[in-house]
PDB file of C-alpha atoms and ligand atoms in Angstrom:
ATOM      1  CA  UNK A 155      99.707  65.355 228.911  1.00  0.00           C
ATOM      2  CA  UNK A 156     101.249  64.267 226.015  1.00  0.00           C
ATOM      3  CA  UNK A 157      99.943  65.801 222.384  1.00  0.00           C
ATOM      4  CA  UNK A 158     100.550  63.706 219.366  1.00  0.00           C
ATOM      5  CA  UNK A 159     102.460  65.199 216.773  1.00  0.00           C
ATOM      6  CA  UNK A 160     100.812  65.430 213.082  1.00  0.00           C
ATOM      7  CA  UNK A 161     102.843  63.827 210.619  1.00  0.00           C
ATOM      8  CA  UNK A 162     105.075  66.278 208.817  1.00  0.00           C
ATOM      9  CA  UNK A 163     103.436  64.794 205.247  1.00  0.00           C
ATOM     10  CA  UNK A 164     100.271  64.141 205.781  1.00  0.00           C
ATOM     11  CA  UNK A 165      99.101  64.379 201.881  1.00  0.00           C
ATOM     12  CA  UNK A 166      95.696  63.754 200.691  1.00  0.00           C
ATOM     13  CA  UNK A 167      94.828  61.138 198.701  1.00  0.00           C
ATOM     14  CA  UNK A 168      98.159  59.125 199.276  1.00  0.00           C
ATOM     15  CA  UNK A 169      96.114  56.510 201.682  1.00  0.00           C
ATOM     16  CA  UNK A 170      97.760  52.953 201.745  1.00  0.00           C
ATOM     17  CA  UNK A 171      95.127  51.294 199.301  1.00  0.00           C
ATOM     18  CA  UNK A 172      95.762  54.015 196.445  1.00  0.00           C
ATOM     19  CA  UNK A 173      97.527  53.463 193.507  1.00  0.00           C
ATOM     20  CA  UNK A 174     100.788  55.715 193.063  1.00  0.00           C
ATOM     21  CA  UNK A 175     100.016  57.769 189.173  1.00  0.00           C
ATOM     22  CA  UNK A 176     102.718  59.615 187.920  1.00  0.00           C
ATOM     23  CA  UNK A 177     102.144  61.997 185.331  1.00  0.00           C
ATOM     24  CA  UNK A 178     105.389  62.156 182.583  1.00  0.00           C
ATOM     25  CA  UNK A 179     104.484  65.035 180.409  1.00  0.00           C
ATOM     26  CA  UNK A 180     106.036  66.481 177.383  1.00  0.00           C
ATOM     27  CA  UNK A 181     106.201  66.980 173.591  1.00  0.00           C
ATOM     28  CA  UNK A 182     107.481  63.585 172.784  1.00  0.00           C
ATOM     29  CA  UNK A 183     107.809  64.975 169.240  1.00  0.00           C
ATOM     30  CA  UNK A 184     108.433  62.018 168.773  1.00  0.00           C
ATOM     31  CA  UNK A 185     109.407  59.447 171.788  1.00  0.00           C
ATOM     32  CA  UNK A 186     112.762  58.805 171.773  1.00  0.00           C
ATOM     33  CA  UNK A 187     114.785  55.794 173.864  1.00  0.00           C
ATOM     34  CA  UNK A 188     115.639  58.136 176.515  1.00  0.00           C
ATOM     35  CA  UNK A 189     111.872  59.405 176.960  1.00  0.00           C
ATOM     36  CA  UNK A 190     110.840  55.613 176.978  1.00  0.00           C
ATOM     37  CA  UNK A 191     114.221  54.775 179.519  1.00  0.00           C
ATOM     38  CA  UNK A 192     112.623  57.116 182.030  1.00  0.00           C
ATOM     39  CA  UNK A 193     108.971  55.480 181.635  1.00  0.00           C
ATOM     40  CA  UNK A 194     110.385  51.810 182.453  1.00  0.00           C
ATOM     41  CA  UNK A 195     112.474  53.706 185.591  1.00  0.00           C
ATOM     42  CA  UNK A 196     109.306  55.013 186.921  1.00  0.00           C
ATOM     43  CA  UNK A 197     107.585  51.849 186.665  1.00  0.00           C
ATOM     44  CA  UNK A 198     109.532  50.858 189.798  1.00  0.00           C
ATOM     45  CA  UNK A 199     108.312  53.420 191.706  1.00  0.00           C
ATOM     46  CA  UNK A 200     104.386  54.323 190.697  1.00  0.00           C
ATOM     47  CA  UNK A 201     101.878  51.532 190.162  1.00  0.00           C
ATOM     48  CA  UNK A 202     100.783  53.870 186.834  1.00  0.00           C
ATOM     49  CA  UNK A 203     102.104  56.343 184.352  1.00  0.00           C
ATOM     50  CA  UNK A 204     100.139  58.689 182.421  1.00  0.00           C
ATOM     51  CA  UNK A 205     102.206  59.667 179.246  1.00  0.00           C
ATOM     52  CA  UNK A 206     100.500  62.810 178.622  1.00  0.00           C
ATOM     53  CA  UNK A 207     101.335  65.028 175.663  1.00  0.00           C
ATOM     54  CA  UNK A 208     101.239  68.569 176.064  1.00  0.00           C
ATOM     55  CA  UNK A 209      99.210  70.738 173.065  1.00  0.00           C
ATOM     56  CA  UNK A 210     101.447  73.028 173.065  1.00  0.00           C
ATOM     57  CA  UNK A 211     100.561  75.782 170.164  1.00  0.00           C
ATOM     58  CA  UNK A 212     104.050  77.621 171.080  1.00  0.00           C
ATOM     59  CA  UNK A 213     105.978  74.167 170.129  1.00  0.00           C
ATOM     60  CA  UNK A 214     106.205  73.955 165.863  1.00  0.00           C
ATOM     61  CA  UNK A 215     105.862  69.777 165.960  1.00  0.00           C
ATOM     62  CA  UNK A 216     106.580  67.500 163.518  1.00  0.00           C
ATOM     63  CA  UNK A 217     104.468  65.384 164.268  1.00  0.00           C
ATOM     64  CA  UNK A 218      99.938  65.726 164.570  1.00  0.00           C
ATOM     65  CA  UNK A 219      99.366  65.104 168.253  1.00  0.00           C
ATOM     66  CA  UNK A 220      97.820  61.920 167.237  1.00  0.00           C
ATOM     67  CA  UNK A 221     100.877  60.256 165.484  1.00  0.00           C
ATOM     68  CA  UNK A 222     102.695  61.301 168.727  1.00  0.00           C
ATOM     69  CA  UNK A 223     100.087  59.618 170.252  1.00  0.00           C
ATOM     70  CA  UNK A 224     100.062  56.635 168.047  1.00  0.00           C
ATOM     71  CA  UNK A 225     103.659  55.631 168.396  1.00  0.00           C
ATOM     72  CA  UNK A 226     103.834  56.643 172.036  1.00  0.00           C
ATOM     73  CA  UNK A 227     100.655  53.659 172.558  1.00  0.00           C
ATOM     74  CA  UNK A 228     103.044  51.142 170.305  1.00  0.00           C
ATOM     75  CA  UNK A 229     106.255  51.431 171.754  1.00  0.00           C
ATOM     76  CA  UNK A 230     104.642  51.084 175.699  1.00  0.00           C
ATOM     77  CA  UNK A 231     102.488  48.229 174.364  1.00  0.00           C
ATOM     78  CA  UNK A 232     103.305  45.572 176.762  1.00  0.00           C
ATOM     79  CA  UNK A 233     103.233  47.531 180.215  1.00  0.00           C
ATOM     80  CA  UNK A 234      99.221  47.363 180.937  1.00  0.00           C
ATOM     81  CA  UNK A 235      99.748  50.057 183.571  1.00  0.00           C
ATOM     82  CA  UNK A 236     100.675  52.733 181.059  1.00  0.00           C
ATOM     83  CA  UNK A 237      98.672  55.074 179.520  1.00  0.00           C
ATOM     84  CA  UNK A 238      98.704  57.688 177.149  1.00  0.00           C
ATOM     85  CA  UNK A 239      96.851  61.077 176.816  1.00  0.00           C
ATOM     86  CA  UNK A 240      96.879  64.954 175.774  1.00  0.00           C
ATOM     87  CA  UNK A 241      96.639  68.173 177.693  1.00  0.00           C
ATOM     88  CA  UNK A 242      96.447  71.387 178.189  1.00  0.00           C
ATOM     89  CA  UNK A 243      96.440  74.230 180.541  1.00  0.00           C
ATOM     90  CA  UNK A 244      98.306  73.684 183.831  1.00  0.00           C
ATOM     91  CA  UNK A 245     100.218  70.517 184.451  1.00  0.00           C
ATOM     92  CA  UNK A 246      99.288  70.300 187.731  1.00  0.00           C
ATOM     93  CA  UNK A 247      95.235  70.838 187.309  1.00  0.00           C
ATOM     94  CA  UNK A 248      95.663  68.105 184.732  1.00  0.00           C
ATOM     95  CA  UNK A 249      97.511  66.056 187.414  1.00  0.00           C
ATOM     96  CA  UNK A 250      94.798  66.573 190.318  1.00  0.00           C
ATOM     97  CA  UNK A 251      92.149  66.215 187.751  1.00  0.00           C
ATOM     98  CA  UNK A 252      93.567  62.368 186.792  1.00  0.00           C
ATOM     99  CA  UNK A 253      94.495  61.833 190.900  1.00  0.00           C
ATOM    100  CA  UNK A 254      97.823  62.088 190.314  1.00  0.00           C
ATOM    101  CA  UNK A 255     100.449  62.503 193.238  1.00  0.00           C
ATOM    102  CA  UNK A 256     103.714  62.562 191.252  1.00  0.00           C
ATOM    103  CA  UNK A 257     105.370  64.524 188.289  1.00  0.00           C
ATOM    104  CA  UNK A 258     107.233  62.194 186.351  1.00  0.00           C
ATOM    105  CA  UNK A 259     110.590  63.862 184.815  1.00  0.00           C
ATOM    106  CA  UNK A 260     113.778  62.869 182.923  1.00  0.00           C
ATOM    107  CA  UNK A 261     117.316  65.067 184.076  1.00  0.00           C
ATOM    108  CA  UNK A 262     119.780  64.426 181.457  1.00  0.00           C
ATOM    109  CA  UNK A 263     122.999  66.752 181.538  1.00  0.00           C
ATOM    110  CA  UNK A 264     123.180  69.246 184.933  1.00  0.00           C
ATOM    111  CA  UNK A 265     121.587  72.303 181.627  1.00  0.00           C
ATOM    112  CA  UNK A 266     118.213  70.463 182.193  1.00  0.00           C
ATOM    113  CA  UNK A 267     118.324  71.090 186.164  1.00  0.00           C
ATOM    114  CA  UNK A 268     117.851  75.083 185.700  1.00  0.00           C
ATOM    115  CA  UNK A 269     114.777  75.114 184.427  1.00  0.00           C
ATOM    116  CA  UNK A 270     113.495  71.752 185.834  1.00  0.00           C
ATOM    117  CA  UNK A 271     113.768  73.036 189.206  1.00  0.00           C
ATOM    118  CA  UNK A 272     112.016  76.616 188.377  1.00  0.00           C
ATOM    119  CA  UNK A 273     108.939  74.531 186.634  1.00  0.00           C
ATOM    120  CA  UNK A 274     108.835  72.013 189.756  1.00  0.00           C
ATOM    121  CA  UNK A 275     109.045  74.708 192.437  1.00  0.00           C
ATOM    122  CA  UNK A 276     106.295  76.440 190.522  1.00  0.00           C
ATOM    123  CA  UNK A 277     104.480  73.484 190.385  1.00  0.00           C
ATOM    124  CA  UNK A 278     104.505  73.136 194.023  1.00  0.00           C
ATOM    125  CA  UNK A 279     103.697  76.468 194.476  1.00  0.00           C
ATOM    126  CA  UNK A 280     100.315  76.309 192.894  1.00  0.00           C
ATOM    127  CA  UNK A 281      99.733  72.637 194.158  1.00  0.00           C
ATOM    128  CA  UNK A 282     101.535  71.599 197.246  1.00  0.00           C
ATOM    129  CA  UNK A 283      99.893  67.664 197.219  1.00  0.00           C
ATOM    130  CA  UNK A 284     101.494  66.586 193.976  1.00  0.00           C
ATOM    131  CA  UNK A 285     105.285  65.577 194.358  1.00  0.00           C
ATOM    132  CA  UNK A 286     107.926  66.392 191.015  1.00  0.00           C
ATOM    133  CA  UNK A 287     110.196  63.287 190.916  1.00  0.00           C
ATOM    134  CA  UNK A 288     113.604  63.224 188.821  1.00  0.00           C
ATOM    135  CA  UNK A 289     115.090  60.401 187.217  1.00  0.00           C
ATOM    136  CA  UNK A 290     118.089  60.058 186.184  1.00  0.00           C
ATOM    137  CA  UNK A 291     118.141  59.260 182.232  1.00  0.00           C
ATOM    138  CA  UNK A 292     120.157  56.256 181.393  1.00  0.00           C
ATOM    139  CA  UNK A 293     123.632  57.264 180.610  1.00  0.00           C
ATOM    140  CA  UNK A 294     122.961  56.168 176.637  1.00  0.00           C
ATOM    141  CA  UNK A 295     120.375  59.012 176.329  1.00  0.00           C
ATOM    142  CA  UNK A 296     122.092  62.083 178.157  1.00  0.00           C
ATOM    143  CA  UNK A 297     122.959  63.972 174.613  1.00  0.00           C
ATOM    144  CA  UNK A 298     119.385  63.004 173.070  1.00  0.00           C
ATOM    145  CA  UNK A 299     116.609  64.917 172.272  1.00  0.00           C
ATOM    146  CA  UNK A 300     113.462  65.367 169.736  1.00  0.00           C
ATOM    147  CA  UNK A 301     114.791  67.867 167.923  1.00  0.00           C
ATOM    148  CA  UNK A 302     118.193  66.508 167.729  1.00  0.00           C
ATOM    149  CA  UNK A 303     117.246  62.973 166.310  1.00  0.00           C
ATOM    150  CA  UNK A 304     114.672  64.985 163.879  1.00  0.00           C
ATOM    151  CA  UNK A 305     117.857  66.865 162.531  1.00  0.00           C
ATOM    152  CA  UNK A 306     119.958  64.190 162.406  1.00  0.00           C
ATOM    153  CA  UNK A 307     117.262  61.837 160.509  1.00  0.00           C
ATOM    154  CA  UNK A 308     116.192  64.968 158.133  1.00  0.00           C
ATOM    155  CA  UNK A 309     119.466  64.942 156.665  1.00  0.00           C
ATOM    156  CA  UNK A 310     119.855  61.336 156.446  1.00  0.00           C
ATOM    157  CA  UNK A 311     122.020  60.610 159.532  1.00  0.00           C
ATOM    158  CA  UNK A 312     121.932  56.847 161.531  1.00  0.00           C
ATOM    159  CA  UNK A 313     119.416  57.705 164.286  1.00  0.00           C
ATOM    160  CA  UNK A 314     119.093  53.352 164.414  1.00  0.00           C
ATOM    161  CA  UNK A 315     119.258  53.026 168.465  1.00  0.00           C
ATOM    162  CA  UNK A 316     118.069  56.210 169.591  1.00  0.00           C
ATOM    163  CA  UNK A 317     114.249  55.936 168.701  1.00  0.00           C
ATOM    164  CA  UNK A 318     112.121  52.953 168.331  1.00  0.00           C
ATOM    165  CA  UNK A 319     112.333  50.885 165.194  1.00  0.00           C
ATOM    166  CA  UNK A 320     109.030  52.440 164.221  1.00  0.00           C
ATOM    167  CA  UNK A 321     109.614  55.678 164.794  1.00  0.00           C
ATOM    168  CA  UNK A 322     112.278  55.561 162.666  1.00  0.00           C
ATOM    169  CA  UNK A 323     110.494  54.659 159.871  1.00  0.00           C
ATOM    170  CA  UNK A 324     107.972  56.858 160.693  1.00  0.00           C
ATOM    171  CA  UNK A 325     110.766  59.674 160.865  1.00  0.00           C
ATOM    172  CA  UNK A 326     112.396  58.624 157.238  1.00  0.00           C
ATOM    173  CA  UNK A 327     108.582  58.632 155.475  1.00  0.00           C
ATOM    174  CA  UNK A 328     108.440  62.604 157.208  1.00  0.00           C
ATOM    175  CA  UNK A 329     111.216  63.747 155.863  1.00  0.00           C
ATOM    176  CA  UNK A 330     110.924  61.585 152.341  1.00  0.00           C
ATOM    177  CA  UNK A 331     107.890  63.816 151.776  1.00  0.00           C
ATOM    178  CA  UNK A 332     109.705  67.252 152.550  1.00  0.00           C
ATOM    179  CA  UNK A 333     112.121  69.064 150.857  1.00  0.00           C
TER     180      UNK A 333
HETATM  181  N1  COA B 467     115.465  61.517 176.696  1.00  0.00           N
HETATM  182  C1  COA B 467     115.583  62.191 175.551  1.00  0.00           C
HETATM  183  N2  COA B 467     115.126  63.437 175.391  1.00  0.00           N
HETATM  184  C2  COA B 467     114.499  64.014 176.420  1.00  0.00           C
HETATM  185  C3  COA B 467     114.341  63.367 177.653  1.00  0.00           C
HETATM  186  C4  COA B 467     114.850  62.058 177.765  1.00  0.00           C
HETATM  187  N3  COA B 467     114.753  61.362 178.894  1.00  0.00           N
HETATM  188  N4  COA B 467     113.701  64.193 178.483  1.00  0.00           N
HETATM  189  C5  COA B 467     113.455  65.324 177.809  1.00  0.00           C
HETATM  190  N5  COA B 467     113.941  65.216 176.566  1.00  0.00           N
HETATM  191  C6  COA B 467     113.912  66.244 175.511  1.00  0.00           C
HETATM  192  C7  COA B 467     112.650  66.205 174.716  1.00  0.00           C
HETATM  193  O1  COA B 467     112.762  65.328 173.614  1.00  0.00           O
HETATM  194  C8  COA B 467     112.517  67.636 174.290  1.00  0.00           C
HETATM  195  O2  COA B 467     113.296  67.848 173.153  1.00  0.00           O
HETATM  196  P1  COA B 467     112.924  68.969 172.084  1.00  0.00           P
HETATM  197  O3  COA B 467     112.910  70.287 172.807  1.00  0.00           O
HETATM  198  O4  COA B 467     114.034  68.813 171.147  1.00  0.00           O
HETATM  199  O5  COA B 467     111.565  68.603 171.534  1.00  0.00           O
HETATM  200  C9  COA B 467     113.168  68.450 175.410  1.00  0.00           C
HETATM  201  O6  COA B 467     113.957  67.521 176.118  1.00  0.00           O
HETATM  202  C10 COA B 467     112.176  69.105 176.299  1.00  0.00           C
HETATM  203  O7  COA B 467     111.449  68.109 176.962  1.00  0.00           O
HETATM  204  P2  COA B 467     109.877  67.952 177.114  1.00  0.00           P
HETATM  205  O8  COA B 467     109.742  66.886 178.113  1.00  0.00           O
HETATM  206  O9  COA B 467     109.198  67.701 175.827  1.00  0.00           O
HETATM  207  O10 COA B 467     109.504  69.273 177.769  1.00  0.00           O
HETATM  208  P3  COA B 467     108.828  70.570 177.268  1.00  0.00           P
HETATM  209  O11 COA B 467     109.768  71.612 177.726  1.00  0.00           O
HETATM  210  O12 COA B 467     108.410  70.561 175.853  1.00  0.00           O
HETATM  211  O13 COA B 467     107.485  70.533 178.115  1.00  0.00           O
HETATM  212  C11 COA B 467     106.134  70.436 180.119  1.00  0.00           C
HETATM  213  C12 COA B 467     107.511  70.459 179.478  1.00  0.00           C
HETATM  214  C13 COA B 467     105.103  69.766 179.254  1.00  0.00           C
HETATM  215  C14 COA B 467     106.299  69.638 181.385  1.00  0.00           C
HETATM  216  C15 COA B 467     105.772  71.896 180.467  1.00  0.00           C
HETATM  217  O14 COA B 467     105.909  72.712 179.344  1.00  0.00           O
HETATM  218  C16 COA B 467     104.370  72.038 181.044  1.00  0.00           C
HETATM  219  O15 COA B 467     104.072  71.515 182.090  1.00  0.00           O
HETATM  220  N6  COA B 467     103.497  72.793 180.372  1.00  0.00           N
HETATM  221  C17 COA B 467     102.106  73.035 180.794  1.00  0.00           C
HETATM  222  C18 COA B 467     101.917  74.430 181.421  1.00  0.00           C
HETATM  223  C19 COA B 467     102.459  74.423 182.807  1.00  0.00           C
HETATM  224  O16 COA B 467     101.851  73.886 183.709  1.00  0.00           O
HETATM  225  N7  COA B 467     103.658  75.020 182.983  1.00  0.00           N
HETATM  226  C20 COA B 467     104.467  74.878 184.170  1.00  0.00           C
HETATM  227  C21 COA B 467     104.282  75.818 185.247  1.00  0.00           C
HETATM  228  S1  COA B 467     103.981  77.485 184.894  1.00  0.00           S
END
């Protein structure tokens, strides 16, 4: 008699007819190019993104959550399948809670891969449905960060390329109103 064998990844709610939704979480204090390189990447591969900003009282941000917000909804403007939120708590309850079956994050130089792979085996530990993909950012972005652009514009250095025409602007009125 001949037993059929389960599949080896038989995940819930990852039925043909269901839309892939990655979540890409983060500070995005503010987006930068490289955050918004990774977004278009993972277009290719989920049917939806969920930006979704972290509150994260640890994190001393520039920027309210709902300017992040703000120029995070302008710069993805024209991709309908994008959407932006806040959260907090646990990534992955906020994942399962929006039906999500991916993590959506960015690996830039091999110092990001340390602690990428301790939060994504967590992750999996506490929710073993919901997938942590990694995409390679675009080789234009590998030295970028928030905080690195925010230094560079606070002292009046040529961030043009590296963040969004508006959030430039956005960055020079910050820092015009701080000493
Ligand atoms: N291009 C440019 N910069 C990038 C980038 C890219 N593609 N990807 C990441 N970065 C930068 C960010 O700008 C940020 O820079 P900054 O530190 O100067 O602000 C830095 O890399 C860190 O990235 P970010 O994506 O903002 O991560 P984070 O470490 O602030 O937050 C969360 C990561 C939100 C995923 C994580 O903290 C989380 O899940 N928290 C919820 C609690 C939880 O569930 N914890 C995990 C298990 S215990």
């Amino acid at each position: 008699m001949s037993r059929r064998r389960a599949p080896i990844c038989e995940s819930k709610g990852t039925g043909e007819n269901m839309p892939r939704i990655a979540i890409y979480p983060g500070s995005f204090d503010p987006v930068t190019n490289g955050h918004l390189d990774i977004v278009e990447r993972g277009l290719k591969i989920f049917d939806k993104i969920i930006v979704a900003i972290l509150h994260n009282p640890c994190k001393k941000a520039l920027f309210s959550i709902q300017e992040r917000k703000e120029m995070l909804a302008d710069c993805l403007k024209q991709f309908p399948n994008v959407e932006i939120d806040t959260f907090d708590g646990l990534l992955v309850d906020y994942a399962a809670k929006r039906q999500a079956q991916g993590i959506l994050r960015g690996l830039r130089a091999l110092s990001d891969f340390d602690y990428e792979f301790q939060m994504a085996l967590m992750n999996r530990r506490m929710n073993r449905e919901i997938q942590t993909v990694f995409l390679m950012t675009g080789l234009r972005w590998i030295f970028t960060s928030s905080s690195i652009i925010k230094e560079a514009a606070q002292f009046g250095g040529d961030i043009n390329g590296m963040v969004p025409p508006m959030v430039g602007r956005k960055l020079k009125e910050k820092f015009r109103h701080r000493p």
